[in-house]
XYZ file of C-alpha atoms in Angstrom:
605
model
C 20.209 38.295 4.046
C 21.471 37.141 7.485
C 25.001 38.287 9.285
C 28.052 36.698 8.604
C 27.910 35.788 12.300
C 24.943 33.601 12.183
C 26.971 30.804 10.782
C 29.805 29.610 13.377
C 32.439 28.749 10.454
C 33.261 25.312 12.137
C 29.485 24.084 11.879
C 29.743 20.227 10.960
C 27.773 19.511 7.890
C 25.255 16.361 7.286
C 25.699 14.221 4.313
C 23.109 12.569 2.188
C 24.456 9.278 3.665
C 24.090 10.272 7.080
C 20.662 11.644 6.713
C 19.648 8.040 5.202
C 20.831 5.701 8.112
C 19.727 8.586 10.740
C 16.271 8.159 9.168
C 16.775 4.644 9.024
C 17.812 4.444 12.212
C 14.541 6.095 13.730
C 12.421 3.546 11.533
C 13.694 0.717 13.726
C 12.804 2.061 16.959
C 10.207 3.607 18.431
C 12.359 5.081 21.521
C 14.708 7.927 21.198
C 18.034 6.698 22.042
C 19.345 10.575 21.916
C 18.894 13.859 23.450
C 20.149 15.605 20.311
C 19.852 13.254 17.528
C 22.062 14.752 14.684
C 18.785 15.031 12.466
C 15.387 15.238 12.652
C 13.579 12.347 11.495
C 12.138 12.808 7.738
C 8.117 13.400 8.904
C 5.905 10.379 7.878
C 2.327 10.603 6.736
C 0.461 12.799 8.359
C -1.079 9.652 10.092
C 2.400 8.712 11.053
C 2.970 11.598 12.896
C -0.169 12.042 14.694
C -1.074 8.336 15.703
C -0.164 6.604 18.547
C -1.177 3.177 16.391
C -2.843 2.801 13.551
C -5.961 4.298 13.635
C -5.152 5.511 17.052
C -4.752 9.635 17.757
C -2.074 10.253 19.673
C -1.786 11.071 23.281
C 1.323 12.294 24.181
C 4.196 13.403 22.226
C 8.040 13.287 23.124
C 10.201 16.066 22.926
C 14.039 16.435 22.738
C 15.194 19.612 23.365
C 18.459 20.456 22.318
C 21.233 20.438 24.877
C 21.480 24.178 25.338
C 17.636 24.618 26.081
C 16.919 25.862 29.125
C 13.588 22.892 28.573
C 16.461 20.316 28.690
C 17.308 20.016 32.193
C 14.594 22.293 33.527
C 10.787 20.209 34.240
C 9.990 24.112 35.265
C 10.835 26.095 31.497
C 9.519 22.614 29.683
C 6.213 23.380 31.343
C 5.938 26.987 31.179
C 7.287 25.919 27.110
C 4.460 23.421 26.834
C 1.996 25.819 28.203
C 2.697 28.550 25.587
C 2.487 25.772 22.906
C -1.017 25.286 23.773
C -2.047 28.911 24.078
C -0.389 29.544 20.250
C -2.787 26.327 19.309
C -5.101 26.750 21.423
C -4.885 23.347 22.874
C -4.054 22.396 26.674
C -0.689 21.005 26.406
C 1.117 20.295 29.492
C 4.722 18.969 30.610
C 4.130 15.628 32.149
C 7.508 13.828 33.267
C 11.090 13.658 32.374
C 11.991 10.412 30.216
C 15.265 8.789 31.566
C 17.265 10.385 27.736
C 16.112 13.740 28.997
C 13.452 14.542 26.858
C 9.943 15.657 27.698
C 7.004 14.297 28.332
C 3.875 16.189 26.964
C 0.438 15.649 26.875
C -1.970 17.005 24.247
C -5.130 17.268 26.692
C -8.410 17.284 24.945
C -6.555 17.220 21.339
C -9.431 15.594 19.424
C -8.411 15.327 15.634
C -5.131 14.778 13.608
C -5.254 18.639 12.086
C -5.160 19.183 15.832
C -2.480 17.241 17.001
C -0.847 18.039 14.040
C -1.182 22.114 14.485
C 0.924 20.881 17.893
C 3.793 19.278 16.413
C 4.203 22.343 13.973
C 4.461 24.404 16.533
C 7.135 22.161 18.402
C 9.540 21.571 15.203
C 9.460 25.662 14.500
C 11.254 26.092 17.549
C 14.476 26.330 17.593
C 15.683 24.839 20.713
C 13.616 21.688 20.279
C 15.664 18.733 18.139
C 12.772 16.390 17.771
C 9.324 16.007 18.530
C 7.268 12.708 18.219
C 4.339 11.030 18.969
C 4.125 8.420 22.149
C 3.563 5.584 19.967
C 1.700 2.301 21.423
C 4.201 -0.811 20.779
C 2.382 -4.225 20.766
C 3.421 -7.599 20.900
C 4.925 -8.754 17.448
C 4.068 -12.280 16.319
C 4.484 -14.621 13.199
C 0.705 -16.559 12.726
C 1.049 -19.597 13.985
C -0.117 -21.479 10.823
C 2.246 -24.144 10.312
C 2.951 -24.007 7.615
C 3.577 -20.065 7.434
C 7.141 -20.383 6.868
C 7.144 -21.574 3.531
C 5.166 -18.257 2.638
C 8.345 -16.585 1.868
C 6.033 -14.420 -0.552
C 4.173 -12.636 2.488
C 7.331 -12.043 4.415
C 10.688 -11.912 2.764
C 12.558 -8.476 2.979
C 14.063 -9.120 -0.611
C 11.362 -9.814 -2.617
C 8.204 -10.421 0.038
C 5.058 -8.229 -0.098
C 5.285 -6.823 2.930
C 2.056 -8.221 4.240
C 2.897 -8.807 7.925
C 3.157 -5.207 8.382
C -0.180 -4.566 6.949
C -2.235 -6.637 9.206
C -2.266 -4.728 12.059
C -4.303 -1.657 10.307
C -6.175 -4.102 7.845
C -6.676 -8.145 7.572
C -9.583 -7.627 5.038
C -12.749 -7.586 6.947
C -15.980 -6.679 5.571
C -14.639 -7.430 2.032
C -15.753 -10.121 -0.379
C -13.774 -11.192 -2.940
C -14.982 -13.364 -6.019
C -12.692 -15.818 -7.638
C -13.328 -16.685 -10.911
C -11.776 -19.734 -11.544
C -12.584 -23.345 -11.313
C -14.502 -23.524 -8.306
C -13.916 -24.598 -4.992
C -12.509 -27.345 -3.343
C -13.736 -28.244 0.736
C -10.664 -27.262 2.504
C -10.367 -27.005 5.915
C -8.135 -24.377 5.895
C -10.603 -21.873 3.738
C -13.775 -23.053 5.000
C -14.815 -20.143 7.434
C -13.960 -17.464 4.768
C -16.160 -19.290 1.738
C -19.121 -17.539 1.255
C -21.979 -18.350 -1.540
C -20.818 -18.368 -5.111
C -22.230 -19.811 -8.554
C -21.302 -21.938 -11.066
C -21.258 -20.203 -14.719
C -20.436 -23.457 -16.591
C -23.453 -23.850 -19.361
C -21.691 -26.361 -21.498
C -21.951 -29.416 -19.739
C -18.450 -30.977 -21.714
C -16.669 -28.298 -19.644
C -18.792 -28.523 -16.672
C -18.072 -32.349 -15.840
C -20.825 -32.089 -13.154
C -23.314 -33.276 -14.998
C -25.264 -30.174 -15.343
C -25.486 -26.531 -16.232
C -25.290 -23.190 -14.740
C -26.559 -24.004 -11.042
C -25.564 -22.451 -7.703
C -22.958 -25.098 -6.486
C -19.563 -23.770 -7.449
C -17.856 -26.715 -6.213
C -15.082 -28.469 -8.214
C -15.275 -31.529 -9.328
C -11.871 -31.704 -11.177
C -10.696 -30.621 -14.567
C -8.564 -33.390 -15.814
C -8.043 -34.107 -19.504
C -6.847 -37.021 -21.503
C -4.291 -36.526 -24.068
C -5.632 -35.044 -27.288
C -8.853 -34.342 -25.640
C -8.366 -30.937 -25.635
C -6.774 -30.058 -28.855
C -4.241 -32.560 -31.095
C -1.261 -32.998 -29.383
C -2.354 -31.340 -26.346
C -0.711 -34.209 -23.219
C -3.026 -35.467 -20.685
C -3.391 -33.254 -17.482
C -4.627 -34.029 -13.710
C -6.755 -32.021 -11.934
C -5.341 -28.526 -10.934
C -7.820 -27.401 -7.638
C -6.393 -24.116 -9.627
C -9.241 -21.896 -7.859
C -8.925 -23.222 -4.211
C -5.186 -22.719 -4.522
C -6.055 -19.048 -5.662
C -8.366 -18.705 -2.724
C -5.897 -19.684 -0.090
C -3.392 -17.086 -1.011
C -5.885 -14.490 -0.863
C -7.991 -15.985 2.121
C -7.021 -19.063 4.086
C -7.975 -18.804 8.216
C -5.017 -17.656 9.552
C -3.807 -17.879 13.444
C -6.120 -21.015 13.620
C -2.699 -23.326 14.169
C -2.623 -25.010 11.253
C -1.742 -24.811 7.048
C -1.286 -21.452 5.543
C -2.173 -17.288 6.056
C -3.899 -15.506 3.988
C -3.153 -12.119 2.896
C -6.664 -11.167 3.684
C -7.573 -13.519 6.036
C -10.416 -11.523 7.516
C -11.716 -11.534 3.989
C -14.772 -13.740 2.164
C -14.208 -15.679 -0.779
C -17.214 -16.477 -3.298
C -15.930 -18.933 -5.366
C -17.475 -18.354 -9.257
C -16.816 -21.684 -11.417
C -15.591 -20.676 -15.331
C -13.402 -23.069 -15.821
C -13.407 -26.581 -16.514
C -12.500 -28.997 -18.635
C -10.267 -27.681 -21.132
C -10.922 -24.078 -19.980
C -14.083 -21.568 -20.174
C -15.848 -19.131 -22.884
C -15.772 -15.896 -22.381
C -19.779 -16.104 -22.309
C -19.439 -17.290 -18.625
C -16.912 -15.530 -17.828
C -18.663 -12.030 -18.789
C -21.658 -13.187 -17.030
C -19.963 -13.861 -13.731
C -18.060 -10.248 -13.821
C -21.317 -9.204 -14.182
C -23.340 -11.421 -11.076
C -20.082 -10.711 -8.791
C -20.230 -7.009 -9.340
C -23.786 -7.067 -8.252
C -25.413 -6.558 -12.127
C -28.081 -8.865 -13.533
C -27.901 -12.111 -15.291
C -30.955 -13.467 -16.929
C -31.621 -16.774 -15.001
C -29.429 -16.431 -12.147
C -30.633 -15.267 -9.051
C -29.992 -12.022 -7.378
C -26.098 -11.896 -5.592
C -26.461 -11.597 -1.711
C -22.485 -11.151 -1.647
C -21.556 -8.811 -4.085
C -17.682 -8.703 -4.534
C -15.222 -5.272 -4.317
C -12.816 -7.305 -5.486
C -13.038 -9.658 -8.646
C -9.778 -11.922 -8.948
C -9.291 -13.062 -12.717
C -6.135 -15.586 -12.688
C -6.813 -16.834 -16.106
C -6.311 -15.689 -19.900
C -6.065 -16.592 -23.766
C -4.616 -15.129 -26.630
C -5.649 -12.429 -28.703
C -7.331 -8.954 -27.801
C -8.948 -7.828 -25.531
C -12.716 -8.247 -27.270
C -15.375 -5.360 -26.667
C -17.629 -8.075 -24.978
C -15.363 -8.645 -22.163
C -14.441 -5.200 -22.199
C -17.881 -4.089 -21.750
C -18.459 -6.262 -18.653
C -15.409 -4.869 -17.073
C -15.954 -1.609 -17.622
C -19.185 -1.828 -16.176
C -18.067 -3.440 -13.134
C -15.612 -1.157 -12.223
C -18.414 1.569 -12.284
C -20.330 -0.551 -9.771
C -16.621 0.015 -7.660
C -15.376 -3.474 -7.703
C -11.465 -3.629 -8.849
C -10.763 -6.341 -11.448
C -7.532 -8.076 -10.814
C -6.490 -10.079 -13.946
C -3.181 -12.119 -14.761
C -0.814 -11.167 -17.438
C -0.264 -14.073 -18.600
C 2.630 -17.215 -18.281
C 3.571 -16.738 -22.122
C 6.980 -14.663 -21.779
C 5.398 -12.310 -24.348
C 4.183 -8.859 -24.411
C 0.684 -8.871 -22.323
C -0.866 -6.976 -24.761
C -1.054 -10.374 -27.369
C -3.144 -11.574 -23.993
C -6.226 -11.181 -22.757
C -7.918 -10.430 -20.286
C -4.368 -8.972 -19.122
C -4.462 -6.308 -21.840
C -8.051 -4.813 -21.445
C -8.440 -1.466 -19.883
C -9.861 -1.203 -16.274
C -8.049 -3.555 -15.003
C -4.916 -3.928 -12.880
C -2.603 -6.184 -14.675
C -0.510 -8.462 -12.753
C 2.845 -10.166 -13.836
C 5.145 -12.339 -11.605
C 8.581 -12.141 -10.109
C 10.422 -14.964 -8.451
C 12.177 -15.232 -5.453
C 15.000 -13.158 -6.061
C 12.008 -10.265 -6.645
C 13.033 -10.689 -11.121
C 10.496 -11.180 -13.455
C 9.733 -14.660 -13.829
C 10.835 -16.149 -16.733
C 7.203 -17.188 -17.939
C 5.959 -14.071 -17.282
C 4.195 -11.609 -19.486
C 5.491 -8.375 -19.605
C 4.429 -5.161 -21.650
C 3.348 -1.290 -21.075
C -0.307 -2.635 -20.105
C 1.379 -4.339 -16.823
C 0.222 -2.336 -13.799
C 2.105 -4.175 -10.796
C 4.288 -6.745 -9.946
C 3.730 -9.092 -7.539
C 5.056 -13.203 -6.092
C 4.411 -15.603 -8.361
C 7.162 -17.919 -7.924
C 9.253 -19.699 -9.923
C 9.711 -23.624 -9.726
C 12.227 -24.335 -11.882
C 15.220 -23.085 -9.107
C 13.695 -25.309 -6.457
C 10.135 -26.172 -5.828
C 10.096 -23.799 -2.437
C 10.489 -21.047 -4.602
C 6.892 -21.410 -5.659
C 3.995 -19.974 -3.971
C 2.156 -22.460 -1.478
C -1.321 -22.548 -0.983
C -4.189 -24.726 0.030
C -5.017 -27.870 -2.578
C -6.740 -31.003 -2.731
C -4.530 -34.587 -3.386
C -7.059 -36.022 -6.016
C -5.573 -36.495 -9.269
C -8.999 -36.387 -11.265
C -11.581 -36.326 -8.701
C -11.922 -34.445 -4.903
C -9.678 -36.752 -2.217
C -8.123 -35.406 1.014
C -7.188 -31.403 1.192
C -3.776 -30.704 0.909
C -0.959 -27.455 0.240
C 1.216 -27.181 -2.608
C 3.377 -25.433 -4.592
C 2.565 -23.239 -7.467
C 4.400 -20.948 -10.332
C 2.644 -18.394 -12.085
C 0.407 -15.197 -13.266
C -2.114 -16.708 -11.556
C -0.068 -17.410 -8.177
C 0.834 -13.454 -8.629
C -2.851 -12.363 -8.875
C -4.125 -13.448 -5.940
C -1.358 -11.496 -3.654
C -2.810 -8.381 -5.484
C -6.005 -8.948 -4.843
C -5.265 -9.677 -1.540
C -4.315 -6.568 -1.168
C -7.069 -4.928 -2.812
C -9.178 -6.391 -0.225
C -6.792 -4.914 2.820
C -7.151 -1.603 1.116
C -10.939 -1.797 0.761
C -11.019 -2.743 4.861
C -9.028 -0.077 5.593
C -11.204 2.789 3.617
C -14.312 1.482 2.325
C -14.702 4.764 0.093
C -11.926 4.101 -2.501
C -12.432 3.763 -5.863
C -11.065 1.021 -8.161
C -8.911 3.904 -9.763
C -8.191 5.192 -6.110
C -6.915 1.755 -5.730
C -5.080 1.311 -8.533
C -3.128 4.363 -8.170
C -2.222 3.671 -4.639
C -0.951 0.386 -5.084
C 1.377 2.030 -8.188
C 2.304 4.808 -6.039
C 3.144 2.557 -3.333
C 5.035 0.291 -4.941
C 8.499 -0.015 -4.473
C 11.531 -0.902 -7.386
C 11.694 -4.638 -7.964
C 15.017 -6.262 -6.813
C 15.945 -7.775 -9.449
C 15.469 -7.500 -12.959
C 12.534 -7.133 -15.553
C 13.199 -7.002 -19.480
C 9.952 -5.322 -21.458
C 8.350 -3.860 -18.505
C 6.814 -4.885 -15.078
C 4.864 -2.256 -14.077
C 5.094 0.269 -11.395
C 7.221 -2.137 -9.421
C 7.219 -4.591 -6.312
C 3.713 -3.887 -4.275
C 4.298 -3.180 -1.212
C 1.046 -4.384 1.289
C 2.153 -2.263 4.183
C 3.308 0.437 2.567
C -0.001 0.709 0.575
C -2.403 0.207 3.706
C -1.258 2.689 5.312
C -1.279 5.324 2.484
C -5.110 4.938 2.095
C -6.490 3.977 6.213
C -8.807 6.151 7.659
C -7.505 8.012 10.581
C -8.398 8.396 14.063
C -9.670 11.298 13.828
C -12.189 10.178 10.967
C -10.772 11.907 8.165
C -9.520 9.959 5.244
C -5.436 10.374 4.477
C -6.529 8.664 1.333
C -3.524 7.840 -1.383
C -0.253 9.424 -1.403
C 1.728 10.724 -4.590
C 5.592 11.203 -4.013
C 8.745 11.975 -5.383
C 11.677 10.808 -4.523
C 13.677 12.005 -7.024
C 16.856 14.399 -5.080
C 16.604 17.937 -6.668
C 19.667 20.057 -5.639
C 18.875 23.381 -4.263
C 21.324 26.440 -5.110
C 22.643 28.863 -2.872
C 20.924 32.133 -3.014
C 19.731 30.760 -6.315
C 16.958 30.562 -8.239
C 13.788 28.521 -7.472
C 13.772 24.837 -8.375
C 10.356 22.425 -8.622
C 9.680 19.096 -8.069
C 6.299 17.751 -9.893
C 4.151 15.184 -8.914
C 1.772 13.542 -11.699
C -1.701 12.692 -9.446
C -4.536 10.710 -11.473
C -7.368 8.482 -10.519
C -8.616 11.357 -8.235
C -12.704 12.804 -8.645
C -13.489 15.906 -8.304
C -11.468 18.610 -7.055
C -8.527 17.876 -4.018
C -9.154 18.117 0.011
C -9.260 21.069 2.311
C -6.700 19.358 4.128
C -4.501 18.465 1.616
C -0.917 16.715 3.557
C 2.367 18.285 1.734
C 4.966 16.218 3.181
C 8.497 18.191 2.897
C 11.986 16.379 3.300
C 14.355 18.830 3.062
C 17.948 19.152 3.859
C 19.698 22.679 5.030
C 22.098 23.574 7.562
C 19.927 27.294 8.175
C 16.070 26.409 6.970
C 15.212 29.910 7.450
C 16.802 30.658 4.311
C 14.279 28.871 2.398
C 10.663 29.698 0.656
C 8.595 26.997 0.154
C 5.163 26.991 -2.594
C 2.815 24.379 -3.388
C 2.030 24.918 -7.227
C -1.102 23.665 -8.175
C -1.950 22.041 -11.612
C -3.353 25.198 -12.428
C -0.148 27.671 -11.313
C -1.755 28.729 -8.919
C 0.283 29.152 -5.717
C 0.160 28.101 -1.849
C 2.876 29.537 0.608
C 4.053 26.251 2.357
C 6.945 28.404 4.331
C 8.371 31.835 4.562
C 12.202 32.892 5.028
C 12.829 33.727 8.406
C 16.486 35.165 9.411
C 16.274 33.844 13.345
C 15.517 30.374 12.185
C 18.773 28.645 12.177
C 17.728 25.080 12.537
C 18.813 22.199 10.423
C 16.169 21.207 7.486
C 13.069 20.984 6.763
C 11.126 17.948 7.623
C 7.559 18.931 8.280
C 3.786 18.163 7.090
C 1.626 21.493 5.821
C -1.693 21.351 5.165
C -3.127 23.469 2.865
C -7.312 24.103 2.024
C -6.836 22.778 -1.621
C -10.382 22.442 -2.316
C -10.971 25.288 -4.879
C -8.232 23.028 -6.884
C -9.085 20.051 -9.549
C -7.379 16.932 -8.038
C -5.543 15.639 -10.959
C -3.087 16.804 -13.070
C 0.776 17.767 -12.121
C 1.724 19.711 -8.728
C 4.905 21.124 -8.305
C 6.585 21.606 -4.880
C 8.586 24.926 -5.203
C 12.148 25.649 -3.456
C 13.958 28.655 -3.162
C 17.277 29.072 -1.058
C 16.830 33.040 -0.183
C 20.642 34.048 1.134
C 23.760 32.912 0.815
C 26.102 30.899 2.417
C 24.919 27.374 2.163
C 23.201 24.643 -0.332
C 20.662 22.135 -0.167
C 19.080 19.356 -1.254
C 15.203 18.379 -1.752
C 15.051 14.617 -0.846
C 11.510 13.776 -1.219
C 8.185 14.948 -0.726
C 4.220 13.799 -1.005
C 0.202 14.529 -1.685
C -1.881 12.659 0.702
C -5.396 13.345 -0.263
């Protein structure tokens, strides 16, 4: 219990409210505008707070001292300060200049790793007198591509219901990756041509194949019009749809080359696999080619020098999912390639559809532009994400526009246009897929899958019969899973953000966080990121419960720590734990006097 006295009776208390646009505040700048901001800033991932970029350890931090500190208007106390910082860390930390708001200047000398840097910045936000400490983050020039046509990609970029892409590309533009359409082929488009890489066309029945021949290893298109009736009684006639090099473009078109579209992973390869063609595709070739682009064996068919991670599936057909296709996805997923399939354009339950209701896969429906479902699009417990797939009907910009040829029935001059549908929605997700992959070439599909869930955020507007985990989010999601600076993986992050009141001189309360899709048992530097708010933090006990019960002291009480909150990163040597299974964040409020609130907090393996 602390004194009465510890608590000046006219201390101004922080709302909810304020917290937000403080912290939202801080997310839109990368200077401090304050000497004593009237919050700390709610700590990132542990990446966050140690990089000076992306990828990038940090430097130099910045430190704002509150206005009473002796370190605030004396360079002589913040250097004897930072000096006994680095003796308690055992790094060399040192007071470099005085920044025009007053704050410090430090450098973090030979500081060669993010548990290091991090160890640093603990020892910075326990104290007291200091407000805020942050890392001396690198700012670069901020540009749209200059791809013409970019601005009619209101999918990549739009705040209400974009992806979020922009954001991502300067950790990740896909390179390294290869990612195998399965679809009708490809197209020659001058806008996708430096990101095509070999591919094969599947086709064995030469009705559907139209070129003539059989399975061979020229996946071009040559069209996949139909006359009326041709393909079923009362069926109308259709022209050709380019349908795979319009997939391709979203995922990979040559971006910053002046001209057409971006893609989402433009430093990406595409290897076009042809399945569909007149009239559609069997499931026969389409089995065989998730088996080829996963790098397994296919009697006849040479061996695959560009084995996908990523296998994009923007097709479908009634029914369930049958243990034949099943069987080939399984079994590419345990090569580690990620199958990315559509729901489905029915406005019905996926799970009537295939392959958007097998297992193994992420399921993808479509939202428009106001970031609701679209109204063709499947829906159902087996969807695993949403993502653009536009919606025509309100206006053809509010499709999704991508690379195309002009030909009606047969290959003329390359072209963009819009699209609606499942299959427009796909590609963004595998897109993504492919940024994740670049980023941290050792996650697995379920790694993946989890991480774009987790990451997700709530769709905009709204979605009858289920949509998934939400809205992907590409920047959001890249980030979660990089690879550090300081070569260890942050890997994906599980949150709550579910507000859990915390009593006065109460009893505990928990907060639990399901994690799945891990292997094996969880790091040794496990990240528990804390957002906390309390006008005395001292009162408060913190515990990381693992799925087991058993227990990891995050924070003690302490009576002469009389900061506000607690906003902080722990890491805790986790790696006698199994990695799945629910954690629990534990909160106690130790003394009296004053409440709290748990905002949010996160597992970044």
């Amino acid at each position: 219990m602390r004194t009465p006295t510890a608590f000046p009776t006219g201390r101004a208390l922080i709302s909810v409210a304020a917290v937000s646009a403080a912290l939202l505040a801080t997310a839109a700048t990368s200077v401090a505008v304050a000497q004593e901001p009237p919050t700390q800033a709610a700590a990132p991932a542990l990446s966050g707070q140690t990089e000076a970029a992306p990828g990038t350890l940090a430097e130099r931090l910045i430190v704002g001292y509150k206005s009473g500190a002796a370190e605030a208007s004396s360079n002589r106390a913040a250097e004897a300060d930072a000096t006994a910082k680095g003796k308690e860390t055992g790094e060399s930390v040192d007071f470099q200049r005085r920044l025009g708001t007053g704050a410090a200047l430090v450098g973090l000398g030979d500081a060669k790793s993010t548990t290091e840097v991090a160890d640093v910045i603990a020892e910075f936000r326990s104290d007291p007198q200091v407000s805020y400490v942050v890392p001396d983050r690198l700012n670069t020039p901020q540009a749209d591509p200059n791809d013409t046509e970019y601005g009619k990609q209101w999918d990549l970029f739009e705040s209400a219901a974009g992806m979020n892409v922009p954001a991502a590309w300067p950790t990740s533009t896909g390179s390294g990756v290869t990612v195998a359409v399965i679809d009708t082929g490809y197209v020659t488009h001058s806008d996708l041509a430096a990101n095509i890489v070999a591919g094969y066309d599947f086709i064995t029945d030469t009705a559907v194949s139209v070129d003539g021949d059989g399975r061979d290893s020229n996946p071009a298109d040559p069209g996949d019009y139909y006359a009326a009736n041709e393909c079923g009684s009362g069926i109308p006639a259709s022209n050709s749809s380019w349908h795979g090099t319009h997939v391709a473009g979203t995922i990979a078109a040559a971006t910053n080359n002046g001209k057409g579209i971006a893609g989402i992973a433009y430093g990406a390869k595409i290897s076009p696999l042809r399945v569909l063609g007149k009239c559609g595709g069997y499931d026969s070739d389409i089995i065989d080619a998730i088996t080829w682009a996963s790098g397994g064996s296919v009697s006849g068919v040479p061996a695959n020098g560009n084995v996908a991670k990523v296998i994009n599936m923007s097709l479908g057909g009634d029914g369930a999912c049958t243990s034949a296709t099943q069987t080939a996805i399984t079994a590419a997923v345990n090569r580690g390639t990620t199958v990315v399939v559509a729901a489905g354009n029915d406005n019905d339950n996926v799970a009537n559809h295939s392959p958007g209701n097998c297992a193994n896969v992420i399921s993808v429906a479509a939202t428009n532009r106001a970031g609701a479902k679209a109204s063709y699009s499947n829906y159902g417990s087996a969807v695993d994400i949403s993502a653009p797939g536009g919606q025509t009907s309100t206006g053809t910009a509010n499709g999704i526009y991508s690379t195309l040829n002009s030909g009606t029935k047969t290959p003329s001059t390359e072209s963009y246009a819009y699209y609606q549908g499942t299959s427009m929605a796909t590609p963004h997700i595998a897109g993504l897929v492919a940024l994740m992959k670049s980023a941290n070439s050792s996650l697995t599909p379920a790694q993946i899958e989890s991480a774009i869930k987790t990451n997700a955020r709530a769709l905009p507007g709204s979605c009858s019969g289920g949509c998934g985990a939400g809205l992907a989010d590409a920047a959001k999601t890249v980030q979660a899973v990089s690879t550090s600076g300081g070569g260890t993986t942050t890997g994906t992050t599980f949150s709550s953000s579910t507000a859990v009141a915390v009593p006065d001189a109460g009893s505990a309360v928990e907060s639990s966080i399901a994690v799945n899709g891990r292997s094996g048992n969880a790091p040794s530097a496990l990240q528990v990121g804390v957002d906390i708010s309390h006008t005395f933090r001292g009162d408060l006990v913190l515990d990381l419960v693992a799925p087991d019960g058993s227990t990891y002291r995050l924070k003690a009480a302490s009576t002469s720590d009389s900061a506000d909150d607690v906003k902080a990163t722990y890491t805790v040597d986790a790696s006698s734990e199994t990695a799945n299974g629910t954690w629990k964040l534990r909160v106690q409020d130790t003394a009296a006097q004053d409440t709290g609130t748990l905002n949010s907090w996160k597992l970044t393996f």
